[in-house]
JSON list of C-alpha atoms in Angstrom, two decimals:
[
{"chain": "A", "resi": 255, "resn": "MET", "atom": "CA", "xyz": [-23.10, -31.10, 25.29]},
{"chain": "A", "resi": 256, "resn": "ILE", "atom": "CA", "xyz": [-21.41, -29.24, 27.03]},
{"chain": "A", "resi": 257, "resn": "GLN", "atom": "CA", "xyz": [-20.62, -27.12, 23.85]},
{"chain": "A", "resi": 258, "resn": "ASN", "atom": "CA", "xyz": [-23.61, -26.52, 22.58]},
{"chain": "A", "resi": 259, "resn": "PHE", "atom": "CA", "xyz": [-24.66, -25.21, 25.95]},
{"chain": "A", "resi": 260, "resn": "ILE", "atom": "CA", "xyz": [-21.49, -22.91, 25.48]},
{"chain": "A", "resi": 261, "resn": "ASP", "atom": "CA", "xyz": [-22.73, -22.24, 21.92]},
{"chain": "A", "resi": 262, "resn": "THR", "atom": "CA", "xyz": [-26.25, -21.26, 22.38]},
{"chain": "A", "resi": 263, "resn": "PHE", "atom": "CA", "xyz": [-24.75, -18.66, 25.44]},
{"chain": "A", "resi": 264, "resn": "LEU", "atom": "CA", "xyz": [-21.97, -17.25, 24.17]},
{"chain": "A", "resi": 265, "resn": "SER", "atom": "CA", "xyz": [-24.49, -16.41, 21.58]},
{"chain": "A", "resi": 266, "resn": "GLN", "atom": "CA", "xyz": [-26.76, -14.65, 23.53]},
{"chain": "A", "resi": 267, "resn": "ALA", "atom": "CA", "xyz": [-23.63, -11.97, 25.10]},
{"chain": "A", "resi": 268, "resn": "SER", "atom": "CA", "xyz": [-23.73, -8.19, 24.64]},
{"chain": "A", "resi": 269, "resn": "TYR", "atom": "CA", "xyz": [-20.84, -6.44, 24.31]},
{"chain": "A", "resi": 270, "resn": "GLU", "atom": "CA", "xyz": [-20.59, -2.79, 24.65]},
{"chain": "A", "resi": 271, "resn": "MET", "atom": "CA", "xyz": [-17.89, -0.40, 24.75]},
{"chain": "A", "resi": 272, "resn": "ILE", "atom": "CA", "xyz": [-16.65, 1.46, 27.90]},
{"chain": "A", "resi": 273, "resn": "ASP", "atom": "CA", "xyz": [-14.31, 3.11, 29.60]},
{"chain": "A", "resi": 274, "resn": "GLY", "atom": "CA", "xyz": [-14.39, 6.00, 27.31]},
{"chain": "A", "resi": 275, "resn": "GLY", "atom": "CA", "xyz": [-14.28, 3.31, 24.34]},
{"chain": "A", "resi": 276, "resn": "LYS", "atom": "CA", "xyz": [-10.90, 2.18, 25.50]},
{"chain": "A", "resi": 277, "resn": "ARG", "atom": "CA", "xyz": [-12.53, -1.29, 27.17]},
{"chain": "A", "resi": 278, "resn": "PHE", "atom": "CA", "xyz": [-15.24, -3.45, 25.50]},
{"chain": "A", "resi": 279, "resn": "TYR", "atom": "CA", "xyz": [-17.81, -5.45, 29.06]},
{"chain": "A", "resi": 280, "resn": "ALA", "atom": "CA", "xyz": [-19.57, -8.42, 27.46]},
{"chain": "A", "resi": 281, "resn": "GLU", "atom": "CA", "xyz": [-22.23, -10.63, 29.87]},
{"chain": "A", "resi": 282, "resn": "ILE", "atom": "CA", "xyz": [-24.29, -13.30, 29.67]},
{"chain": "A", "resi": 283, "resn": "LYS", "atom": "CA", "xyz": [-27.98, -11.93, 31.44]},
{"chain": "A", "resi": 284, "resn": "ALA", "atom": "CA", "xyz": [-29.45, -14.95, 31.74]},
{"chain": "A", "resi": 285, "resn": "LEU", "atom": "CA", "xyz": [-26.14, -16.68, 33.26]},
{"chain": "A", "resi": 286, "resn": "ARG", "atom": "CA", "xyz": [-26.00, -14.43, 36.88]},
{"chain": "A", "resi": 287, "resn": "GLY", "atom": "CA", "xyz": [-21.93, -13.72, 37.62]},
{"chain": "A", "resi": 288, "resn": "VAL", "atom": "CA", "xyz": [-21.21, -14.82, 33.83]},
{"chain": "A", "resi": 289, "resn": "TRP", "atom": "CA", "xyz": [-19.69, -11.47, 32.76]},
{"chain": "A", "resi": 290, "resn": "ALA", "atom": "CA", "xyz": [-16.02, -10.11, 31.36]},
{"chain": "A", "resi": 291, "resn": "THR", "atom": "CA", "xyz": [-13.53, -7.33, 30.22]},
{"chain": "A", "resi": 292, "resn": "GLY", "atom": "CA", "xyz": [-11.33, -6.60, 27.50]},
{"chain": "A", "resi": 293, "resn": "LYS", "atom": "CA", "xyz": [-8.64, -4.47, 25.45]},
{"chain": "A", "resi": 294, "resn": "THR", "atom": "CA", "xyz": [-10.35, -5.80, 22.15]},
{"chain": "A", "resi": 295, "resn": "LEU", "atom": "CA", "xyz": [-13.86, -7.79, 21.33]},
{"chain": "A", "resi": 296, "resn": "GLU", "atom": "CA", "xyz": [-11.48, -10.67, 20.76]},
{"chain": "A", "resi": 297, "resn": "GLU", "atom": "CA", "xyz": [-9.76, -10.54, 24.27]},
{"chain": "A", "resi": 298, "resn": "CYS", "atom": "CA", "xyz": [-13.03, -9.78, 26.29]},
{"chain": "A", "resi": 299, "resn": "ARG", "atom": "CA", "xyz": [-15.01, -12.81, 24.02]},
{"chain": "A", "resi": 300, "resn": "THR", "atom": "CA", "xyz": [-12.07, -14.76, 24.70]},
{"chain": "A", "resi": 301, "resn": "ASN", "atom": "CA", "xyz": [-12.56, -13.70, 28.48]},
{"chain": "A", "resi": 302, "resn": "LEU", "atom": "CA", "xyz": [-16.00, -14.32, 28.41]},
{"chain": "A", "resi": 303, "resn": "LEU", "atom": "CA", "xyz": [-15.38, -17.41, 26.68]},
{"chain": "A", "resi": 304, "resn": "SER", "atom": "CA", "xyz": [-12.92, -18.32, 29.99]},
{"chain": "A", "resi": 305, "resn": "THR", "atom": "CA", "xyz": [-15.76, -16.80, 32.32]},
{"chain": "A", "resi": 306, "resn": "LEU", "atom": "CA", "xyz": [-18.40, -19.47, 31.25]},
{"chain": "A", "resi": 307, "resn": "GLU", "atom": "CA", "xyz": [-16.45, -22.64, 31.60]},
{"chain": "A", "resi": 308, "resn": "GLY", "atom": "CA", "xyz": [-15.25, -22.11, 34.86]},
{"chain": "A", "resi": 309, "resn": "TRP", "atom": "CA", "xyz": [-18.99, -21.12, 35.77]},
{"chain": "A", "resi": 310, "resn": "LEU", "atom": "CA", "xyz": [-20.14, -24.73, 33.89]},
{"chain": "A", "resi": 311, "resn": "ILE", "atom": "CA", "xyz": [-17.14, -25.89, 36.46]},
{"chain": "A", "resi": 312, "resn": "PHE", "atom": "CA", "xyz": [-18.38, -25.06, 38.67]},
{"chain": "A", "resi": 313, "resn": "ARG", "atom": "CA", "xyz": [-22.13, -25.43, 39.04]},
{"chain": "A", "resi": 314, "resn": "LEU", "atom": "CA", "xyz": [-21.63, -28.93, 37.58]},
{"chain": "A", "resi": 315, "resn": "ARG", "atom": "CA", "xyz": [-18.86, -29.64, 40.59]},
{"chain": "A", "resi": 316, "resn": "ASN", "atom": "CA", "xyz": [-21.06, -28.10, 43.21]},
{"chain": "A", "resi": 317, "resn": "ARG", "atom": "CA", "xyz": [-23.81, -30.09, 42.18]},
{"chain": "A", "resi": 318, "resn": "LEU", "atom": "CA", "xyz": [-26.65, -26.57, 41.28]},
{"chain": "A", "resi": 319, "resn": "THR", "atom": "CA", "xyz": [-28.30, -26.37, 38.50]},
{"chain": "A", "resi": 320, "resn": "VAL", "atom": "CA", "xyz": [-27.22, -25.31, 35.14]},
{"chain": "A", "resi": 321, "resn": "PRO", "atom": "CA", "xyz": [-29.85, -24.00, 32.45]},
{"chain": "A", "resi": 322, "resn": "HIS", "atom": "CA", "xyz": [-31.25, -25.73, 29.83]},
{"chain": "A", "resi": 323, "resn": "PHE", "atom": "CA", "xyz": [-28.42, -28.70, 30.81]},
{"chain": "A", "resi": 324, "resn": "LYS", "atom": "CA", "xyz": [-28.98, -31.68, 31.56]},
{"chain": "A", "resi": 325, "resn": "VAL", "atom": "CA", "xyz": [-26.76, -33.96, 32.94]},
{"chain": "A", "resi": 326, "resn": "PRO", "atom": "CA", "xyz": [-26.21, -37.22, 32.15]},
{"chain": "A", "resi": 327, "resn": "THR", "atom": "CA", "xyz": [-27.61, -40.44, 34.76]},
{"chain": "A", "resi": 328, "resn": "ARG", "atom": "CA", "xyz": [-24.00, -42.00, 34.64]},
{"chain": "A", "resi": 329, "resn": "ILE", "atom": "CA", "xyz": [-22.29, -38.67, 35.19]},
{"chain": "A", "resi": 330, "resn": "LYS", "atom": "CA", "xyz": [-24.75, -37.61, 38.14]},
{"chain": "A", "resi": 331, "resn": "SER", "atom": "CA", "xyz": [-24.58, -41.05, 39.85]},
{"chain": "A", "resi": 332, "resn": "GLN", "atom": "CA", "xyz": [-20.98, -41.10, 40.11]},
{"chain": "A", "resi": 333, "resn": "LYS", "atom": "CA", "xyz": [-20.04, -40.61, 43.95]},
{"chain": "A", "resi": 334, "resn": "GLN", "atom": "CA", "xyz": [-16.67, -38.57, 44.91]},
{"chain": "A", "resi": 335, "resn": "ARG", "atom": "CA", "xyz": [-13.84, -39.48, 46.37]},
{"chain": "A", "resi": 336, "resn": "ALA", "atom": "CA", "xyz": [-12.46, -37.05, 49.51]},
{"chain": "A", "resi": 337, "resn": "TYR", "atom": "CA", "xyz": [-9.29, -37.40, 50.81]},
{"chain": "A", "resi": 338, "resn": "ALA", "atom": "CA", "xyz": [-7.81, -35.63, 53.83]}
]
């Protein structure tokens, strides 16, 4: 489920060279705020994957909508414990 989501959106990423060809920039336009840079294409892709994972975790923890992603009912119903 999570891997399918990540694979789907990584395949939609667009890449371009910036800084006169010294760096790569990538973004997933369908997911606001998901972008990354890197010195090489591989580093940029790795950074984009990390950004996408963090974006997904943040949205799920804060019960925000995630396009094309269904949270199983048993996960939705779990209550979070608060510690002081």
